[in-house]
Amino acid sequence: MTIQERDKNVVWHPFTQLKNSPLPISIVRGEGACFYDENGKRYIDGIASWWVNIHGHSHPYLAKKISEQLLTLEHAIFSGFTHEPAVQLAERLLKRLPINQSKIFYSDNGSTAVEVALKMAFQYWSNQSISKTKVIAFENAYHGDTFGGMSVGSRNVFNMPFSKLLFDVIHIPVPVKGKEQECLAAMKNALKEQDIACFIFEPLVQGAGGMVMYSEKILDELITLCNNKNVITIADEVMTGFGRTGKFFASDFLQNKPDIISMSKGITGGVMPLGATSSAQFIYDAFLSDDKMKTFFHGHSYTGNTTACSAALASLDLFDKSETFENIKRIELQHNVFRQNIKWHPSLIDSRQLGTILAFEIKTKEHTHYLNSIAENISAFFTSRGIILRPLGNVLYVLPPYCISNIDLQFIYTTIEEFLDYTSTS
Ligand SMILES: *Cc1c(COP(=O)(O)O)cnc(C)c1O
């Protein structure tokens, strides 16, 4: 039996309708920005393996640091115990995070980093016996697949089976170009209610919602409105963190700093699962009490996993070298040149870019977004040419590991152009 047949017998894959689905590609090796399948075919990982990979696959330095950690201390309970990698990672993240951030809470992934942020915000109020339980979030948002994450996310086909079980959230329009005033008005209106606990947002780029972008200026205004009404602000930096947008965090573009920040995806360079939620001192202080009921009763078996923390530290070592941000700038520039060349193509509705994220909205006959059948055609077109791009509905995007070579980037661009020509004639 091939590995694909064995897979079909026993494995349930994420986000995949497994009835009549094409067999998954069996990857045996990764190197730099590429994968190799069992037949030796090379694939450029154009989407950084679901937005997690930063420095390339099977990076020798990361592998060395992680294996050293594994042979020293692989994992330890994190309640009542601590260890150097978790402490050092918190110290080094706080140096990179906005100045108002002062504590790090660890979890395992992006959804849990968001759950932790929401629970911190809700309990911040309940610890002070203030009844505030409502959340403001953007329409079209994605904050993960756990119940809290789904609740604050947009209501769509992905969470429809659970819609009755999700808590109430006030969704306001995304302040894309031309919608800023509508968004501000909706925010002001929402803030008239007394019981708003927090406002959660993906700063500057809504990832899963189709790489939808909006300006830092409007986000600064929204945060000011929240600050004036004592509403906690939560930046979900799970996708935007670790250099994706051209700065270390998307929050670095802002004048007003969020109170809580969720991180995951790129935190370990894409090697190990890890989530982290940072908070401002005033949030943390609201949990300090002689009353045990005010404790933050949240944790995971693998909270602060030693090996994952060591992976994150090794990834930060690479960020400390000038090469990483030089690569980010290089990608940013090339994305921009390509976008300027292609943006009037008749197959495009829109194109957008921030940092290393480049997105194209493609004209289709169907009006549905997420389940648009063009997505499968696009994936197949690129996979056959040795490029991994998985569009979000009709939004095709490139979000590569920062080590991608110019040759591979150019190959992605020329293949996109070929695809656009092909869709405009078919
Ligand atoms: C991917 C993502 C999440 C969820 O992270 P997982 O690790 O997949 O649980 C949450 N928020 C944003 C903005 C994301 O892009």
XYZ file of C-alpha atoms and ligand atoms in Angstrom:
441
model
C 0.000 0.000 0.000
C 1.189 3.521 -0.756
C 1.395 6.061 2.045
C -1.599 7.883 0.489
C -3.739 4.726 0.654
C -2.672 4.067 4.240
C -3.462 7.706 5.019
C -6.964 7.361 3.583
C -7.584 4.350 5.840
C -6.701 6.010 9.120
C -6.283 9.801 8.960
C -8.856 12.609 9.165
C -7.430 15.808 7.627
C -8.247 19.413 8.580
C -10.372 21.640 6.330
C -10.755 18.864 3.777
C -13.911 17.235 2.416
C -12.552 13.709 2.344
C -15.242 12.208 0.123
C -13.678 11.844 -3.327
C -10.873 14.165 -2.303
C -7.655 13.904 -4.294
C -5.003 11.886 -2.468
C -2.715 14.073 -0.374
C 0.830 14.636 -1.590
C 3.289 12.718 0.528
C 6.167 14.991 1.556
C 9.377 13.302 2.622
C 11.827 16.149 3.043
C 12.022 19.904 3.473
C 14.878 22.263 2.733
C 14.852 26.063 2.608
C 11.600 27.286 1.078
C 10.934 23.882 -0.545
C 9.475 20.438 -0.016
C 10.289 17.217 -1.849
C 7.728 14.456 -2.360
C 8.400 10.731 -2.418
C 9.194 10.841 -6.133
C 11.754 13.592 -5.612
C 9.492 16.284 -7.089
C 10.272 19.724 -5.678
C 7.562 22.113 -4.457
C 8.079 25.767 -3.501
C 6.199 26.397 -0.245
C 4.554 29.650 -1.366
C 2.328 29.909 1.716
C 4.894 29.018 4.391
C 2.958 25.878 5.375
C -0.160 27.729 6.543
C 1.746 30.893 7.448
C 4.025 29.368 10.065
C 7.389 28.949 8.371
C 9.863 31.793 8.708
C 13.472 30.726 8.114
C 12.896 27.688 5.887
C 12.265 23.988 6.426
C 14.545 21.693 8.456
C 16.800 24.628 9.284
C 20.105 23.244 10.642
C 20.484 25.877 13.378
C 16.939 25.384 14.678
C 17.371 21.602 14.527
C 20.628 21.797 16.486
C 19.232 24.029 19.241
C 16.073 21.945 19.601
C 17.955 18.653 19.751
C 20.308 20.067 22.401
C 17.277 21.112 24.439
C 15.649 17.688 23.999
C 18.707 16.004 25.488
C 18.797 18.435 28.444
C 15.159 18.945 29.423
C 12.351 18.165 26.988
C 9.326 19.344 28.980
C 8.322 20.134 32.539
C 5.105 20.964 34.369
C 4.724 24.749 34.365
C 2.617 25.301 37.469
C 4.937 25.616 40.456
C 7.977 25.020 38.210
C 9.872 27.061 35.658
C 12.865 26.778 33.327
C 15.356 28.907 31.462
C 13.848 28.638 27.928
C 10.390 29.862 29.048
C 11.831 32.716 31.113
C 14.314 33.779 28.463
C 11.663 33.614 25.744
C 9.341 35.870 27.782
C 12.209 38.326 28.326
C 13.111 38.376 24.664
C 9.515 38.594 23.396
C 8.835 41.510 25.736
C 11.863 43.331 24.291
C 10.286 42.968 20.845
C 6.656 43.642 21.861
C 5.135 47.111 22.291
C 6.470 48.825 25.402
C 3.218 48.507 27.387
C 3.345 44.687 27.328
C 4.733 43.171 30.520
C 3.758 39.500 31.007
C 3.693 36.398 28.782
C 1.196 33.527 29.162
C 2.011 30.358 27.194
C -0.312 27.962 25.366
C -0.078 25.668 22.335
C -1.479 27.334 19.218
C -3.167 30.404 17.783
C -6.690 29.491 18.860
C -5.619 28.949 22.466
C -3.589 32.180 22.402
C -6.882 33.893 21.456
C -8.941 31.987 24.062
C -6.452 33.065 26.720
C -6.686 36.697 25.576
C -10.502 36.651 25.710
C -10.594 34.938 29.105
C -8.077 37.450 30.484
C -10.284 40.297 29.271
C -13.533 38.819 30.653
C -11.996 37.925 33.992
C -10.246 41.294 34.247
C -13.743 42.772 34.608
C -15.274 40.003 36.697
C -12.377 40.179 39.193
C -13.405 43.780 39.786
C -17.078 42.799 40.068
C -17.861 44.777 36.925
C -20.333 43.128 34.589
C -18.867 43.448 31.099
C -19.220 40.425 28.862
C -19.741 41.660 25.318
C -17.113 41.690 22.589
C -16.664 43.907 19.556
C -14.981 42.278 16.552
C -14.704 42.900 12.821
C -16.917 41.296 10.245
C -14.979 38.788 8.114
C -12.621 38.095 11.067
C -10.863 34.803 11.781
C -9.577 34.103 15.280
C -9.301 30.308 15.360
C -11.428 27.184 15.559
C -12.091 26.781 19.282
C -15.473 28.032 20.558
C -14.196 31.393 21.768
C -12.247 31.899 18.561
C -15.256 30.913 16.434
C -17.547 33.201 18.463
C -15.469 36.318 17.843
C -14.843 35.295 14.234
C -17.257 36.037 11.421
C -20.236 33.756 11.083
C -19.683 31.739 7.919
C -19.920 28.303 6.349
C -17.073 27.001 8.506
C -18.843 27.566 11.822
C -22.469 27.248 10.647
C -23.001 23.849 12.382
C -22.120 25.526 15.693
C -23.810 28.895 15.175
C -26.385 28.408 17.969
C -23.629 27.584 20.423
C -21.483 30.675 19.871
C -21.660 33.649 22.241
C -22.999 37.007 21.092
C -20.540 39.390 19.528
C -21.063 42.828 17.962
C -19.494 42.654 14.520
C -18.594 45.969 12.899
C -17.563 46.546 9.251
C -13.891 46.176 8.337
C -12.431 49.664 7.711
C -11.109 48.914 4.212
C -10.520 51.904 1.947
C -13.788 53.807 1.579
C -15.462 52.077 4.543
C -13.575 53.939 7.287
C -16.412 56.264 8.279
C -18.965 53.458 8.283
C -16.682 51.460 10.574
C -16.047 54.390 12.939
C -19.782 55.082 13.180
C -20.474 51.403 13.929
C -17.768 51.392 16.597
C -19.171 54.534 18.249
C -22.602 53.012 18.184
C -21.391 49.713 19.680
C -19.516 51.559 22.419
C -22.770 53.152 23.593
C -23.522 49.841 25.292
C -22.206 49.715 28.832
C -21.160 46.091 28.992
C -18.393 45.889 26.358
C -15.458 43.899 27.738
C -13.089 44.076 24.783
C -12.443 44.748 21.113
C -10.491 42.041 19.258
C -8.972 42.500 15.800
C -6.420 41.148 13.367
C -4.174 44.221 13.048
C -3.919 45.618 9.469
C -4.520 42.275 7.697
C -7.409 39.846 8.031
C -5.699 36.598 7.066
C -8.203 33.782 6.579
C -10.854 36.329 5.555
C -8.940 36.760 2.291
C -5.885 38.916 3.162
C -8.155 41.936 3.564
C -6.114 45.016 4.488
C -6.837 48.330 6.204
C -4.773 51.275 7.412
C -2.994 51.746 10.717
C -4.483 55.235 10.956
C -8.046 53.944 11.242
C -7.033 51.225 13.683
C -5.376 53.861 15.864
C -8.647 55.809 15.869
C -10.646 52.715 16.812
C -8.264 51.946 19.682
C -8.565 55.534 20.936
C -12.362 55.191 20.981
C -12.021 51.956 22.995
C -9.469 53.459 25.394
C -11.818 56.376 26.058
C -14.583 53.943 26.989
C -12.412 51.607 29.101
C -12.713 48.779 26.617
C -9.770 46.357 26.518
C -8.120 46.034 23.110
C -6.777 42.681 21.889
C -4.513 42.417 18.843
C -4.609 38.935 17.331
C -1.093 38.876 15.858
C -1.164 35.122 15.233
C -0.697 35.621 11.489
C 0.824 39.125 11.398
C 3.569 38.610 13.994
C 7.236 37.822 13.434
C 7.986 40.047 10.471
C 5.087 39.094 8.171
C 3.943 42.678 7.625
C 7.434 44.136 7.236
C 7.711 45.129 10.902
C 8.234 42.693 13.762
C 4.600 43.031 14.856
C 1.773 44.746 12.950
C 1.162 46.633 16.217
C 4.515 48.360 15.569
C 2.728 50.411 12.895
C 0.363 51.796 15.560
C 0.619 54.824 17.828
C -1.856 53.294 20.281
C -0.700 49.994 21.685
C -3.136 47.115 22.323
C -3.620 45.898 25.923
C -3.317 42.195 25.048
C -1.539 40.508 22.123
C -1.976 36.912 20.867
C 0.896 35.205 19.065
C 1.554 31.788 17.527
C 2.269 30.569 13.937
C 5.707 32.115 13.247
C 6.751 32.208 16.908
C 8.932 29.065 16.672
C 9.964 29.727 13.081
C 7.282 27.194 12.114
C 8.964 24.226 13.750
C 7.045 23.496 16.957
C 3.500 24.321 18.095
C 3.452 27.179 20.610
C 1.063 29.976 21.527
C 1.746 33.023 23.650
C -0.472 35.811 24.946
C 1.107 38.974 26.282
C -0.637 41.455 28.536
C -0.145 44.939 29.906
C 0.690 45.205 33.606
C -2.753 46.560 34.582
C -4.421 43.380 33.269
C -2.046 41.150 35.235
C -2.503 43.264 38.364
C -6.261 42.641 38.353
C -5.537 38.945 39.014
C -3.273 39.563 42.039
C -5.358 39.083 45.150
C -5.635 37.351 48.518
C -8.879 35.991 47.125
C -8.029 32.695 45.373
C -11.133 33.070 43.183
C -9.316 35.825 41.276
C -6.664 33.423 39.991
C -6.429 32.918 36.228
C -7.533 29.273 36.167
C -6.329 28.410 32.704
C -3.550 26.135 31.519
C -2.640 23.286 29.207
C -0.658 20.104 29.794
C 2.049 21.484 27.538
C 1.958 25.102 28.778
C 5.441 26.553 28.365
C 6.764 23.416 26.662
C 10.534 23.567 27.048
C 11.388 22.284 23.582
C 8.941 24.625 21.850
C 10.352 27.558 23.841
C 13.873 26.595 22.771
C 12.713 26.530 19.132
C 11.286 30.043 19.572
C 14.558 31.227 21.122
C 16.565 29.785 18.241
C 14.206 31.500 15.785
C 14.718 34.817 17.629
C 18.506 34.278 17.345
C 18.037 34.225 13.569
C 15.877 37.366 13.774
C 18.774 39.065 15.577
C 20.894 38.604 12.440
C 20.484 41.372 9.870
C 19.855 38.781 7.151
C 16.288 38.015 8.239
C 14.959 41.553 7.893
C 17.038 42.052 4.729
C 15.169 39.094 3.282
C 11.834 40.543 4.396
C 12.699 43.836 2.642
C 13.839 41.956 -0.455
C 10.521 40.056 -0.680
C 8.559 43.234 0.009
C 10.296 45.024 -2.876
C 9.883 42.186 -5.355
C 6.225 41.681 -4.418
C 5.704 45.371 -5.087
C 7.402 45.332 -8.490
C 5.367 42.310 -9.580
C 2.133 43.807 -8.298
C 2.720 47.070 -10.177
C 3.295 45.047 -13.360
C 0.226 42.896 -13.042
C -2.406 44.920 -11.203
C -4.335 45.965 -14.341
C -4.694 42.393 -15.550
C -8.292 41.809 -16.756
C -8.628 38.683 -14.549
C -8.141 40.720 -11.364
C -10.685 42.535 -9.220
C -8.086 43.800 -6.757
C -4.523 43.339 -5.615
C -2.986 44.213 -2.256
C 0.257 43.928 -0.377
C 1.681 44.466 3.066
C 5.226 43.367 3.794
C 5.742 39.777 2.628
C 2.007 39.233 2.004
C 0.834 39.658 -1.592
C -2.796 38.940 -2.520
C -4.890 38.930 -5.696
C -8.647 38.838 -5.876
C -9.612 36.947 -9.004
C -12.723 37.477 -11.135
C -15.003 34.449 -11.168
C -18.515 33.711 -12.352
C -19.504 32.412 -8.923
C -20.310 34.893 -6.209
C -19.547 32.709 -3.231
C -16.299 33.486 -1.535
C -15.087 30.622 0.656
C -16.418 27.654 -1.252
C -15.640 29.114 -4.630
C -14.711 26.215 -6.891
C -11.913 28.244 -8.437
C -9.884 27.459 -5.303
C -9.389 23.816 -6.254
C -8.497 24.719 -9.833
C -5.920 27.192 -8.629
C -4.348 24.710 -6.202
C -4.100 22.032 -8.887
C -2.689 24.446 -11.466
C 0.148 25.490 -9.175
C 0.832 22.091 -7.598
C 1.361 20.533 -11.014
C 3.999 23.205 -11.649
C 5.759 22.579 -8.321
C 4.340 25.510 -6.370
C 2.201 25.255 -3.240
C -0.435 28.007 -3.241
C -3.797 27.365 -1.564
C -6.152 30.247 -2.256
C -8.809 31.511 0.139
C -11.844 31.205 -2.145
C -11.037 33.492 -5.085
C -8.149 35.193 -3.283
C -4.767 33.947 -4.426
C -1.941 34.965 -2.151
C 1.788 34.497 -1.726
C 3.185 34.386 1.818
C 6.586 32.695 1.616
C 9.295 31.710 4.102
C 11.707 34.675 4.260
C 14.606 32.595 2.915
C 12.903 32.039 -0.453
C 15.323 32.675 -3.328
C 14.756 35.348 -5.964
C 14.605 32.628 -8.606
C 11.805 30.806 -6.782
C 9.921 34.046 -6.181
C 10.168 34.974 -9.865
C 8.962 31.494 -10.818
C 5.909 31.980 -8.591
C 5.218 35.368 -10.223
C 5.530 34.119 -13.808
C 3.304 31.156 -12.958
C 0.687 33.500 -11.463
C 0.804 35.565 -14.657
C 0.383 32.393 -16.702
C -2.583 31.418 -14.528
C -4.241 34.835 -14.917
C -3.836 34.700 -18.705
C -5.273 31.186 -18.682
C -8.341 32.129 -16.583
C -9.064 35.226 -18.678
C -9.252 33.103 -21.828
C -11.074 30.064 -20.385
C -4.362 30.902 12.181
C -4.962 31.948 13.036
C -5.528 31.634 14.286
C -5.618 30.221 14.786
O -4.365 29.657 14.988
P -4.243 28.052 15.068
O -2.822 27.837 15.460
O -4.549 27.560 13.692
O -5.209 27.586 16.079
C -6.020 32.667 15.049
N -5.979 33.937 14.625
C -5.437 34.284 13.441
C -5.395 35.710 13.042
C -4.933 33.294 12.601
O -4.432 33.625 11.413
